[in-house]
Amino acid sequence: MHEVAATPSWVLIAYLISGICFILALRGLSSPASSQRGNRLGMIGMAIAVVTTLIVHAPRMPGTLSDGHVISLNLELASAGEILIAILIGAAIGLVTSRRIQMTAMPQLVAAFHSLVGMAAVLVGSAAFLNPSAFGIVDAAGSILGVSRIEMGLGVAIGAITFSGSVIAFLKLNGNMSGKPILLPARHWINLAAMLAIFFFLFGFYDSQSPIDFWTLAALSFAIGFLLIIPIGGADMPVVISMLNSYSGWAAAAMGFTLHNSAMIITGALVGSSGAILSYIMCKAMNRSFISVIAGGFGAVASSGAAEAIDRPYKRGSAEDAAFLMKQADKVIIVPGYGMAVAQAQHILREMADLLKKEGVEVKYAIHPVAGRMPGHMNVLLAEANVPYDEVFELEDINSEFATADVAFVIGANDVTNPAAKTDKGSPIYGMPVLDVEKARTVLFVKRSMGGVGYAGVDNELFYRDNTMMLLADAKKMVEEIVKALG
Amino acid sequence: MNGLITDRGALAVALDNLAWACQNIGHHLGEAVRVDFISILSIFVLACFVGYYVVWSVTPALHTPLMSVTNAISSVIVVGALIAAAAAGSASSKWLGLLAVALASVNIFGGFAVTARMLAMYKKKERRDA
């Protein structure tokens, strides 16, 4: 068994405390009331980890006192200054971005942040490879410990996949790249071959500690991260972004193994399981297997499906009709979707709800787990528009209430309301849990035009029902007009 | 699923086990100790269980802040970056470390700040009758 450099116990305990702070930070998110305290605990945990590391590893150079005593605690200020500058640059970029970012752009931001974690893992792994003695992972002969080689190789590989995958996810979410799946011929075979090659070079690196194996491993991992994400369509982004979240955690955990650092390992395990659970929730909410999402291609047939849409009669309403119907109602349930986010209609929507409440109407919001482009996206947008969180309900909590609602107001959502998911076995979304909006007395459906279909590429028979009224306009404009009509 | 979400007992047991494993690591403050692979692995496995229970207890309304805060805390990888940046012996390793420190700092400050910004928006209904 190998031995690693001894570390003072207080350092280990400090890292442990930092890890516990991170656990409590996530624990705080069990309710909005405790969440802010949790976030502060997370910051404290991070501060403990950073300060501890700086105390133990501060750049030093051996100095000599006037009496000839050799001391080793002499801070090397030049190096310390460089580190401080690096932190300050990062902090400035991070703080400015976090202040300026629009809430609708959160999915992109999170993808970008994931890519940074991935890149940092690659850089740390490479630094450890180039200077292993600084990390205390060399044996007496000066070569890197076998276990550390595996940990380091895995950390770099997962980090690289996280990085390139997140960059592609960012480009797709930010609209720099089409959300349509890009399907390479024989992509499954290419991916399989790349995966096998990664394991081959990982073993080669373990066996020989050869730099060629190490860098090839890193390069291949960058490539496969890219290949894995390009075939995945826009609608599957909630799963992808959760999955990359998970990967960034496993990368941190692998580096934690290399450094024998409990804070990193605890964090990596937390983040890894968090991302995995979110991916699972998202897959379940779409009734798709994780494998089928990763295999990609979903939504690729959307255009051909749309072309077949037949002209069927539907009822079209005006903003005044909608205002009248909702004013008369006792209970209105609003179903927001990604279209609301695109149109930035959340603020005016809240104004509409306020006016309705003044008329004595009970207003609630129903959120499908995959509404939006990342888990919980709609909740944040509604919170931004000052919608109280106790008026916002999850699918299973509110679905039975549609039967007692007078109006279901669907804005920017489509597939998550499609009754075909319950009845039509041939539909690609069959089996997906959907909001039972058709059970409301009237369904008001805000949609840009009749032509477009949802991301799954299926027509929604809800549009043609007798109790559905289509409000065809830009979501924001339509709600603005309804507000005018109500006021 | 609901059973897991509210299963505080299981969470307590997992936390307890984690603390027990960590006792293996050091018993006297200030005394230098060596950490073996098995202790580290124990921490990892138990932390996965803690993560499982803690994350299931997160309310779905806060899943976006969950992602941004996990993002921020996974930047604890900055510890490795700082070690590399501070170490003497290899200039390229040091520069890689410094770059990693900068990247991780973007994430730490940006991640916690944006999470705080989001969480501050979640408000309860104002009671009119109060």
Coordinates of C-alpha atoms in Angstrom, one line a residue:
Chain A
M1 CA 0.0 0.0 0.0
H2 CA 1.3 3.4 -0.8
E3 CA 1.9 6.3 1.6
V4 CA 1.0 9.9 1.1
A5 CA 2.6 13.0 2.7
A6 CA 1.5 13.5 6.3
T7 CA -0.9 16.4 6.9
P8 CA -1.6 18.1 10.3
S9 CA -4.9 16.9 11.8
W10 CA -6.3 20.4 12.1
V11 CA -6.1 20.8 8.4
L12 CA -8.1 17.6 7.8
I13 CA -10.6 18.7 10.3
A14 CA -10.9 22.1 8.7
Y15 CA -11.6 20.4 5.3
L16 CA -14.2 18.2 7.0
I17 CA -16.0 21.2 8.5
S18 CA -16.0 22.8 5.1
G19 CA -17.5 19.6 3.6
I20 CA -20.2 19.6 6.3
C21 CA -21.0 23.3 5.5
F22 CA -21.6 22.2 1.9
I23 CA -24.0 19.5 3.1
L24 CA -25.9 22.0 5.1
A25 CA -26.0 24.4 2.2
L26 CA -27.9 21.9 0.2
R27 CA -30.0 20.9 3.1
G28 CA -31.1 24.5 3.4
L29 CA -32.7 24.3 0.0
S30 CA -35.5 22.1 1.4
S31 CA -37.5 25.3 1.8
P32 CA -37.2 28.8 0.5
A33 CA -37.3 30.0 4.1
S34 CA -34.0 28.3 5.1
S35 CA -32.4 28.5 1.7
Q36 CA -30.6 31.8 2.2
R37 CA -29.0 30.7 5.4
G38 CA -27.9 27.5 3.5
N39 CA -26.2 29.6 0.8
R40 CA -24.3 31.6 3.4
L41 CA -23.1 28.3 5.0
G42 CA -21.9 27.3 1.6
M43 CA -19.8 30.5 1.3
I44 CA -18.4 29.9 4.8
G45 CA -17.5 26.4 3.8
M46 CA -15.7 27.6 0.7
A47 CA -13.9 30.3 2.7
I48 CA -12.7 27.7 5.3
A49 CA -11.4 25.5 2.5
V50 CA -9.5 28.3 0.7
V51 CA -8.0 29.9 3.8
T52 CA -6.9 26.5 5.1
T53 CA -5.2 25.7 1.8
L54 CA -3.5 29.1 1.7
I55 CA -2.2 28.7 5.2
V56 CA -0.8 25.2 4.6
H57 CA 0.5 25.8 1.1
A58 CA 1.3 29.5 1.0
P59 CA 4.3 30.0 -1.3
R60 CA 7.4 30.0 0.9
M61 CA 11.1 30.3 0.4
P62 CA 13.7 29.3 2.9
G63 CA 15.0 32.3 4.8
T64 CA 17.9 32.8 7.2
L65 CA 17.5 34.9 10.4
S66 CA 20.4 37.1 11.5
D67 CA 21.5 34.6 14.0
G68 CA 21.9 32.0 11.3
H69 CA 18.7 30.2 12.1
V70 CA 17.0 28.8 9.0
I71 CA 13.3 29.4 8.8
S72 CA 10.9 28.0 6.3
L73 CA 7.9 30.2 7.0
N74 CA 9.1 33.1 4.9
L75 CA 6.2 34.1 2.6
E76 CA 7.2 34.4 -1.0
L77 CA 5.3 37.6 -1.8
A78 CA 5.6 37.5 -5.5
S79 CA 3.8 34.2 -5.8
A80 CA 1.2 35.1 -3.2
G81 CA 0.5 38.3 -5.2
E82 CA 0.0 36.3 -8.4
I83 CA -2.5 34.0 -6.6
L84 CA -4.3 37.0 -5.2
I85 CA -4.5 38.6 -8.7
A86 CA -5.9 35.4 -10.2
I87 CA -8.6 35.3 -7.4
L88 CA -9.4 39.0 -7.9
I89 CA -9.8 38.6 -11.7
G90 CA -12.1 35.6 -11.3
A91 CA -14.1 37.3 -8.5
A92 CA -14.6 40.4 -10.7
I93 CA -15.8 38.4 -13.7
G94 CA -18.0 36.2 -11.5
L95 CA -19.6 39.0 -9.5
V96 CA -20.3 41.2 -12.6
T97 CA -21.8 38.3 -14.5
S98 CA -24.0 37.2 -11.6
R99 CA -25.4 40.7 -11.2
R100 CA -26.0 41.4 -14.9
I101 CA -27.4 38.0 -16.0
Q102 CA -31.1 37.9 -16.8
M103 CA -33.1 35.2 -15.1
T104 CA -34.2 33.8 -18.5
A105 CA -30.6 33.2 -19.3
M106 CA -29.9 31.1 -16.2
P107 CA -29.6 27.8 -18.2
Q108 CA -26.8 29.3 -20.3
L109 CA -25.1 30.7 -17.3
V110 CA -25.2 27.4 -15.4
A111 CA -23.8 25.6 -18.5
A112 CA -21.0 28.1 -18.7
F113 CA -20.2 27.7 -15.0
H114 CA -20.1 23.9 -15.5
S115 CA -17.6 24.3 -18.3
L116 CA -15.4 26.3 -15.9
V117 CA -15.4 23.6 -13.3
G118 CA -14.6 21.0 -16.0
M119 CA -11.7 23.1 -17.3
A120 CA -10.4 23.8 -13.7
A121 CA -10.4 20.0 -13.1
V122 CA -8.4 19.4 -16.3
L123 CA -5.9 22.2 -15.4
V124 CA -5.5 20.9 -11.8
G125 CA -5.0 17.3 -13.1
S126 CA -2.4 18.5 -15.6
A127 CA -0.6 20.5 -13.0
A128 CA -0.5 17.5 -10.7
F129 CA 0.9 15.4 -13.5
L130 CA 3.6 18.0 -14.2
N131 CA 4.5 18.6 -10.6
P132 CA 3.4 15.6 -8.6
S133 CA 5.7 16.2 -5.7
A134 CA 3.8 19.4 -4.8
F135 CA 0.7 17.3 -4.3
G136 CA 2.6 14.7 -2.3
I137 CA 1.7 11.8 -4.6
V138 CA 5.1 10.5 -5.5
D139 CA 6.8 7.3 -4.2
A140 CA 10.4 7.0 -3.1
A141 CA 11.6 6.5 -6.6
G142 CA 10.0 9.8 -7.7
S143 CA 7.2 8.4 -10.0
I144 CA 3.5 9.0 -9.4
L145 CA 1.7 6.6 -7.2
G146 CA -0.4 4.0 -9.1
V147 CA -3.7 4.9 -7.5
S148 CA -3.0 8.5 -8.0
R149 CA -2.4 7.9 -11.7
I150 CA -5.9 6.4 -12.1
E151 CA -7.6 9.1 -10.0
M152 CA -5.8 11.8 -11.9
G153 CA -6.5 10.3 -15.3
L154 CA -10.2 9.9 -14.4
G155 CA -10.4 13.4 -13.1
V156 CA -8.9 14.9 -16.2
A157 CA -11.1 12.7 -18.5
I158 CA -14.4 13.6 -16.7
G159 CA -13.3 17.3 -16.4
A160 CA -12.6 17.4 -20.1
I161 CA -15.9 15.8 -21.0
T162 CA -17.7 18.3 -18.7
F163 CA -15.9 21.2 -20.3
S164 CA -16.5 20.5 -24.0
G165 CA -20.0 19.1 -23.3
S166 CA -21.0 22.3 -21.4
V167 CA -19.6 24.5 -24.1
I168 CA -21.9 22.8 -26.6
A169 CA -24.8 23.0 -24.2
F170 CA -24.1 26.7 -23.7
L171 CA -23.9 27.4 -27.4
K172 CA -27.2 25.6 -28.0
L173 CA -29.0 27.3 -25.0
N174 CA -27.6 30.7 -26.0
G175 CA -28.8 30.3 -29.5
N176 CA -25.3 30.5 -31.0
M177 CA -25.9 27.0 -32.3
S178 CA -29.1 25.5 -33.5
G179 CA -31.0 23.5 -30.9
K180 CA -31.7 20.9 -33.5
P181 CA -29.8 17.6 -33.0
I182 CA -26.8 17.2 -35.2
L183 CA -26.6 13.5 -36.2
L184 CA -23.3 12.1 -37.4
P185 CA -23.5 8.8 -39.3
A186 CA -22.4 5.9 -37.1
R187 CA -22.2 8.2 -34.1
H188 CA -22.9 5.4 -31.7
W189 CA -19.9 3.5 -33.0
I190 CA -17.7 6.6 -33.0
N191 CA -18.7 7.3 -29.3
L192 CA -18.1 3.7 -28.3
A193 CA -14.7 3.6 -30.0
A194 CA -13.8 6.9 -28.3
M195 CA -14.9 5.5 -24.9
L196 CA -12.8 2.4 -25.3
A197 CA -9.9 4.4 -26.4
I198 CA -10.2 6.5 -23.3
F199 CA -10.0 3.4 -21.1
F200 CA -7.1 2.1 -23.2
F201 CA -5.1 5.3 -22.6
L202 CA -6.1 5.4 -19.0
F203 CA -4.7 2.0 -18.5
G204 CA -1.6 2.9 -20.6
F205 CA -1.1 5.9 -18.3
Y206 CA -1.5 3.8 -15.2
D207 CA 1.0 1.3 -16.6
S208 CA 3.7 3.6 -17.8
Q209 CA 3.0 7.1 -16.6
S210 CA 3.7 8.2 -20.2
P211 CA 3.0 11.8 -21.0
I212 CA 1.7 10.7 -24.5
D213 CA -0.9 8.6 -22.9
F214 CA -1.9 11.4 -20.5
W215 CA -2.3 14.1 -23.1
T216 CA -4.1 11.7 -25.6
L217 CA -6.5 10.8 -22.8
A218 CA -7.2 14.5 -22.2
A219 CA -7.6 15.2 -26.0
L220 CA -9.9 12.2 -26.5
S221 CA -12.1 13.3 -23.6
F222 CA -12.5 16.8 -24.9
A223 CA -13.6 15.2 -28.2
I224 CA -16.1 12.9 -26.7
G225 CA -17.7 15.6 -24.6
F226 CA -18.4 17.4 -27.8
L227 CA -19.6 14.3 -29.7
L228 CA -21.9 13.3 -26.8
I229 CA -23.9 16.6 -26.7
I230 CA -24.2 17.6 -30.4
P231 CA -26.9 15.0 -31.2
I232 CA -29.1 16.1 -28.3
G233 CA -32.0 18.4 -29.1
G234 CA -33.1 21.5 -27.3
A235 CA -36.0 19.9 -25.5
D236 CA -33.7 17.5 -23.8
M237 CA -31.5 20.3 -22.4
P238 CA -32.9 20.0 -18.8
V239 CA -31.5 16.4 -18.7
V240 CA -28.2 17.4 -20.4
I241 CA -27.6 20.3 -18.0
S242 CA -28.4 18.1 -15.0
M243 CA -26.1 15.4 -16.3
L244 CA -23.2 17.9 -16.8
N245 CA -23.9 19.1 -13.3
S246 CA -23.3 15.6 -12.1
Y247 CA -20.2 15.2 -14.2
S248 CA -18.6 18.3 -12.8
G249 CA -19.2 16.8 -9.3
W250 CA -17.5 13.5 -10.2
A251 CA -14.6 15.4 -11.7
A252 CA -14.2 17.3 -8.4
A253 CA -14.4 14.1 -6.5
A254 CA -11.8 12.4 -8.6
M255 CA -9.4 15.3 -8.0
G256 CA -10.3 15.1 -4.3
F257 CA -9.1 11.4 -4.3
T258 CA -5.8 12.6 -5.9
L259 CA -5.4 15.2 -3.2
H260 CA -6.8 13.2 -0.4
N261 CA -9.0 16.1 0.4
S262 CA -12.2 15.3 2.2
A263 CA -13.9 18.7 1.4
M264 CA -13.5 18.0 -2.3
I265 CA -14.6 14.4 -2.0
I266 CA -17.7 15.3 0.0
T267 CA -18.6 18.1 -2.4
G268 CA -18.0 15.9 -5.4
A269 CA -20.3 13.2 -4.0
L270 CA -23.0 15.8 -3.2
V271 CA -22.8 17.5 -6.6
G272 CA -22.5 14.2 -8.4
S273 CA -25.6 12.7 -6.8
S274 CA -27.5 16.0 -7.1
G275 CA -27.0 16.1 -10.8
A276 CA -27.8 12.4 -11.2
I277 CA -31.1 12.8 -9.2
L278 CA -32.1 15.9 -11.2
S279 CA -31.4 14.0 -14.5
Y280 CA -33.6 11.1 -13.2
I281 CA -36.4 13.5 -12.2
M282 CA -36.2 15.2 -15.7
C283 CA -36.2 11.9 -17.5
K284 CA -39.2 10.6 -15.5
A285 CA -41.1 13.8 -16.2
M286 CA -40.6 13.2 -19.9
N287 CA -41.2 9.4 -19.6
R288 CA -37.9 8.8 -21.4
S289 CA -35.0 6.6 -20.4
F290 CA -31.7 8.3 -19.6
I291 CA -30.1 6.1 -22.3
S292 CA -32.5 7.4 -25.0
V293 CA -31.8 11.0 -24.1
I294 CA -28.1 10.5 -24.2
A295 CA -28.4 8.7 -27.5
G296 CA -29.9 11.9 -28.8
G297 CA -31.8 12.7 -31.9
F298 CA -35.1 13.5 -30.2
G299 CA -37.0 16.2 -32.0
A300 CA -35.1 15.7 -35.2
V301 CA -38.3 14.6 -37.0
A302 CA -40.1 17.7 -35.8
S303 CA -40.2 19.4 -39.2
S304 CA -41.7 16.4 -41.1
G305 CA -44.3 16.0 -38.4
A306 CA -45.3 19.6 -38.6
A307 CA -45.8 19.5 -42.4
E308 CA -48.5 16.8 -42.0
A309 CA -50.6 18.9 -39.6
I310 CA -54.0 19.1 -41.2
D311 CA -56.2 22.1 -41.2
R312 CA -58.7 21.6 -38.4
P313 CA -61.3 24.0 -37.1
Y314 CA -60.4 25.8 -33.9
K315 CA -61.8 28.6 -31.9
R316 CA -59.9 31.8 -31.9
G317 CA -60.4 34.4 -29.2
S318 CA -59.4 38.0 -28.5
A319 CA -57.8 39.5 -25.4
E320 CA -61.2 41.0 -24.5
D321 CA -62.8 37.5 -24.6
A322 CA -60.0 36.2 -22.4
A323 CA -60.3 39.0 -20.0
F324 CA -64.1 38.6 -19.7
L325 CA -63.8 34.8 -19.2
M326 CA -61.2 35.2 -16.5
K327 CA -63.0 38.0 -14.7
Q328 CA -66.1 35.8 -14.4
A329 CA -64.1 32.8 -13.1
D330 CA -63.8 31.7 -9.5
K331 CA -60.5 30.0 -10.1
V332 CA -57.8 30.4 -12.8
I333 CA -54.8 28.1 -13.1
I334 CA -51.9 29.6 -15.1
V335 CA -49.6 27.1 -16.9
P336 CA -46.3 28.8 -17.9
G337 CA -43.8 27.3 -20.3
Y338 CA -40.6 28.1 -22.1
G339 CA -42.5 30.4 -24.5
M340 CA -43.2 32.7 -21.5
A341 CA -39.5 32.9 -20.8
V342 CA -38.7 33.7 -24.4
A343 CA -41.3 36.4 -24.5
Q344 CA -40.2 37.8 -21.1
A345 CA -43.9 37.8 -20.2
Q346 CA -43.5 36.8 -16.5
H347 CA -43.9 40.4 -15.1
I348 CA -47.0 41.3 -17.1
L349 CA -48.4 37.9 -16.3
R350 CA -48.1 38.7 -12.6
E351 CA -49.9 42.0 -13.1
M352 CA -52.7 40.2 -14.8
A353 CA -52.9 37.8 -11.9
D354 CA -53.0 40.8 -9.5
L355 CA -55.9 42.4 -11.3
L356 CA -57.8 39.0 -11.3
K357 CA -57.2 38.6 -7.6
K358 CA -58.6 42.1 -7.1
E359 CA -61.8 40.8 -8.8
G360 CA -61.9 38.0 -6.3
V361 CA -60.6 35.3 -8.6
E362 CA -58.4 32.6 -7.1
V363 CA -55.2 32.4 -9.1
K364 CA -52.7 29.5 -9.0
Y365 CA -49.7 28.5 -11.1
A366 CA -49.0 25.0 -12.3
I367 CA -45.5 24.0 -13.2
H368 CA -44.5 20.9 -15.1
P369 CA -41.0 19.6 -14.1
V370 CA -39.6 20.0 -17.6
A371 CA -41.2 23.4 -18.3
G372 CA -38.3 25.6 -19.4
R373 CA -34.7 24.7 -20.2
M374 CA -33.5 23.6 -16.8
P375 CA -35.0 22.1 -13.6
G376 CA -36.9 24.8 -11.7
H377 CA -36.5 27.4 -14.4
M378 CA -40.2 28.6 -14.3
N379 CA -40.1 28.9 -10.5
V380 CA -37.2 31.3 -10.7
L381 CA -38.9 33.4 -13.4
L382 CA -42.1 33.6 -11.4
A383 CA -40.2 34.5 -8.3
E384 CA -38.4 37.2 -10.2
A385 CA -41.8 38.6 -11.2
N386 CA -42.7 38.7 -7.4
V387 CA -45.1 35.8 -7.6
P388 CA -45.3 34.4 -4.1
Y389 CA -43.9 30.9 -4.0
D390 CA -47.0 29.6 -2.1
E391 CA -49.1 30.2 -5.2
V392 CA -46.9 28.1 -7.4
F393 CA -47.5 24.3 -7.4
E394 CA -45.9 21.2 -8.9
L395 CA -47.6 18.9 -11.2
E396 CA -48.7 16.2 -8.7
D397 CA -49.9 18.8 -6.2
I398 CA -52.2 20.7 -8.6
N399 CA -53.2 18.2 -11.3
S400 CA -56.5 17.2 -9.5
E401 CA -57.5 20.9 -9.2
F402 CA -58.0 21.5 -13.0
A403 CA -61.3 19.8 -12.7
T404 CA -62.5 22.5 -10.4
A405 CA -60.9 25.4 -12.3
D406 CA -62.9 27.6 -14.5
V407 CA -60.0 28.7 -16.7
A408 CA -56.7 27.1 -17.4
F409 CA -54.4 29.8 -18.9
V410 CA -51.6 28.1 -20.9
I411 CA -48.9 30.4 -21.8
G412 CA -45.8 29.3 -23.8
A413 CA -46.3 25.6 -22.9
N414 CA -47.4 22.9 -25.3
D415 CA -46.2 19.3 -25.0
V416 CA -46.7 19.3 -21.2
T417 CA -50.4 19.8 -21.7
N418 CA -51.0 17.4 -24.6
P419 CA -53.7 14.9 -23.7
A420 CA -52.3 12.6 -26.4
A421 CA -49.7 11.6 -23.8
K422 CA -52.5 9.9 -21.9
T423 CA -54.5 8.4 -24.7
D424 CA -52.5 8.0 -27.9
K425 CA -50.2 5.0 -27.8
G426 CA -48.6 6.0 -31.1
S427 CA -47.6 9.4 -29.9
P428 CA -43.9 10.0 -29.2
I429 CA -44.8 11.6 -25.9
Y430 CA -47.2 8.7 -24.8
G431 CA -46.8 8.0 -21.1
M432 CA -45.3 11.4 -20.2
P433 CA -47.0 12.9 -17.2
V434 CA -49.0 15.9 -18.4
L435 CA -51.0 18.7 -16.8
D436 CA -54.7 17.9 -17.1
V437 CA -55.6 21.3 -18.4
E438 CA -58.4 20.0 -20.6
K439 CA -60.4 19.3 -17.4
A440 CA -60.9 23.0 -16.7
R441 CA -64.1 24.5 -18.0
T442 CA -62.3 26.7 -20.5
V443 CA -58.7 26.4 -21.7
L444 CA -57.1 29.6 -22.9
F445 CA -54.1 28.8 -25.0
V446 CA -51.6 31.6 -25.7
K447 CA -49.6 30.7 -28.8
R448 CA -47.7 32.6 -31.4
S449 CA -49.4 30.9 -34.4
M450 CA -51.2 27.7 -35.2
G451 CA -48.4 26.4 -37.4
G452 CA -45.7 25.6 -34.8
V453 CA -45.6 22.4 -32.9
G454 CA -44.0 21.6 -29.6
Y455 CA -40.4 20.3 -29.3
A456 CA -41.6 16.7 -29.5
G457 CA -42.9 17.6 -33.0
V458 CA -46.4 16.4 -32.3
D459 CA -49.7 18.2 -32.8
N460 CA -51.7 19.0 -29.8
E461 CA -55.4 18.0 -30.1
L462 CA -56.2 20.3 -27.2
F463 CA -56.2 23.2 -29.7
Y464 CA -59.3 21.8 -31.5
R465 CA -61.4 21.0 -28.5
D466 CA -64.7 22.8 -27.9
N467 CA -63.7 24.2 -24.6
T468 CA -60.4 25.6 -25.9
M469 CA -59.9 29.2 -27.1
M470 CA -56.7 30.0 -28.9
L471 CA -55.2 33.4 -28.2
L472 CA -52.8 33.7 -31.2
A473 CA -50.2 36.4 -30.5
D474 CA -46.8 37.0 -28.9
A475 CA -47.2 36.0 -25.3
K476 CA -46.2 39.3 -23.8
K477 CA -48.4 41.4 -26.2
M478 CA -51.4 39.2 -25.6
V479 CA -51.1 39.4 -21.8
E480 CA -50.5 43.2 -22.0
E481 CA -53.8 43.5 -24.0
I482 CA -55.6 41.3 -21.5
V483 CA -54.3 43.5 -18.7
K484 CA -55.7 46.6 -20.6
A485 CA -59.0 44.9 -21.0
L486 CA -59.2 44.0 -17.4
G487 CA -58.2 47.4 -16.1
Chain B
M1 CA -40.4 8.9 -3.2
N2 CA -42.1 10.8 -0.5
G3 CA -40.8 8.3 2.0
L4 CA -37.3 9.2 1.0
I5 CA -37.8 12.9 1.0
T6 CA -38.9 13.0 4.6
D7 CA -36.6 10.3 5.8
R8 CA -34.7 12.3 8.3
G9 CA -33.8 9.2 10.3
A10 CA -31.8 7.8 7.4
L11 CA -30.1 11.2 6.9
A12 CA -29.1 11.3 10.5
V13 CA -27.7 7.7 10.3
A14 CA -25.7 8.6 7.1
L15 CA -24.3 11.8 8.7
D16 CA -23.4 9.8 11.8
N17 CA -21.6 7.2 9.7
L18 CA -19.7 10.0 7.9
A19 CA -18.6 11.5 11.1
W20 CA -17.4 8.0 12.3
A21 CA -15.4 7.5 9.1
C22 CA -13.8 10.8 9.5
Q23 CA -12.7 10.0 13.1
N24 CA -10.4 7.5 11.4
I25 CA -8.5 10.3 9.9
G26 CA -7.3 12.3 12.9
H27 CA -7.6 12.0 16.6
H28 CA -5.1 14.5 17.9
L29 CA -5.1 18.1 16.7
G30 CA -1.8 19.2 15.4
E31 CA -0.5 15.7 15.0
A32 CA 0.5 14.9 11.5
V33 CA -1.5 11.9 10.1
R34 CA -1.4 9.9 6.9
V35 CA -4.7 9.3 5.2
D36 CA -5.1 6.0 3.5
F37 CA -7.1 5.2 0.4
I38 CA -9.8 3.2 2.3
S39 CA -10.6 6.1 4.7
I40 CA -11.0 8.4 1.7
L41 CA -13.1 5.9 -0.1
S42 CA -15.3 5.5 3.0
I43 CA -15.9 9.2 3.1
F44 CA -16.8 9.3 -0.6
V45 CA -19.3 6.4 -0.4
L46 CA -21.0 7.8 2.7
A47 CA -21.1 11.3 1.2
C48 CA -22.9 9.8 -1.8
F49 CA -25.6 8.5 0.5
V50 CA -25.8 11.8 2.3
G51 CA -26.0 13.5 -1.1
Y52 CA -28.8 11.2 -2.2
Y53 CA -31.0 12.0 0.9
V54 CA -30.2 15.7 1.0
V55 CA -31.0 16.3 -2.6
W56 CA -34.3 14.4 -2.5
S57 CA -35.3 16.7 0.3
V58 CA -34.7 19.8 -1.9
T59 CA -38.1 21.3 -3.0
P60 CA -38.6 21.3 -6.8
A61 CA -39.2 25.0 -6.7
L62 CA -35.5 25.5 -5.8
H63 CA -34.0 23.2 -8.4
T64 CA -32.4 26.0 -10.3
P65 CA -30.7 27.5 -7.2
L66 CA -29.7 23.9 -6.4
M67 CA -27.8 23.7 -9.7
S68 CA -26.1 27.1 -9.3
V69 CA -25.1 26.4 -5.7
T70 CA -23.8 22.9 -6.5
N71 CA -21.9 24.6 -9.2
A72 CA -20.4 27.1 -6.8
I73 CA -19.4 24.4 -4.2
S74 CA -17.9 22.1 -6.8
S75 CA -15.4 24.9 -7.4
V76 CA -13.8 23.7 -4.1
I77 CA -11.5 22.2 -6.7
V78 CA -9.8 25.6 -6.2
V79 CA -8.0 23.9 -3.4
G80 CA -6.0 21.8 -5.9
A81 CA -5.5 24.9 -8.1
L82 CA -4.1 26.8 -5.1
I83 CA -1.6 24.0 -4.3
A84 CA -0.4 24.0 -7.9
A85 CA -0.1 27.7 -8.1
A86 CA 1.8 28.0 -4.8
A87 CA 4.2 25.2 -5.4
A88 CA 7.7 25.6 -6.6
G89 CA 9.4 23.2 -9.0
S90 CA 7.5 23.5 -12.2
A91 CA 6.7 26.8 -14.0
S92 CA 4.1 25.3 -16.3
S93 CA 2.4 23.5 -13.4
K94 CA 2.3 26.8 -11.6
W95 CA 0.7 28.7 -14.5
L96 CA -1.9 26.0 -15.1
G97 CA -2.6 26.3 -11.4
L98 CA -3.0 30.1 -11.6
L99 CA -5.3 29.8 -14.5
A100 CA -7.4 27.2 -12.6
V101 CA -7.5 29.5 -9.6
A102 CA -9.0 32.3 -11.8
L103 CA -11.5 30.0 -13.5
A104 CA -12.6 28.5 -10.2
S105 CA -12.9 31.9 -8.6
V106 CA -15.3 33.0 -11.4
N107 CA -17.4 30.1 -10.4
I108 CA -17.2 30.5 -6.6
F109 CA -18.0 34.2 -6.6
G110 CA -20.4 34.1 -9.5
G111 CA -22.1 30.9 -8.3
F112 CA -22.8 32.0 -4.8
A113 CA -23.8 35.5 -5.8
V114 CA -26.3 34.4 -8.5
T115 CA -27.7 31.9 -6.0
A116 CA -28.1 34.6 -3.4
R117 CA -29.8 36.8 -6.0
M118 CA -32.2 34.1 -6.9
L119 CA -33.0 33.0 -3.4
A120 CA -33.8 36.6 -2.4
M121 CA -36.6 36.7 -5.0
Y122 CA -38.5 33.8 -3.4
K123 CA -41.2 35.5 -1.2
K124 CA -44.2 34.3 0.6
K125 CA -47.7 35.8 0.0
E126 CA -48.2 39.0 1.8
R127 CA -51.1 38.7 4.2
R128 CA -53.5 41.5 3.5
D129 CA -55.4 41.0 6.7
A130 CA -52.3 41.5 8.8

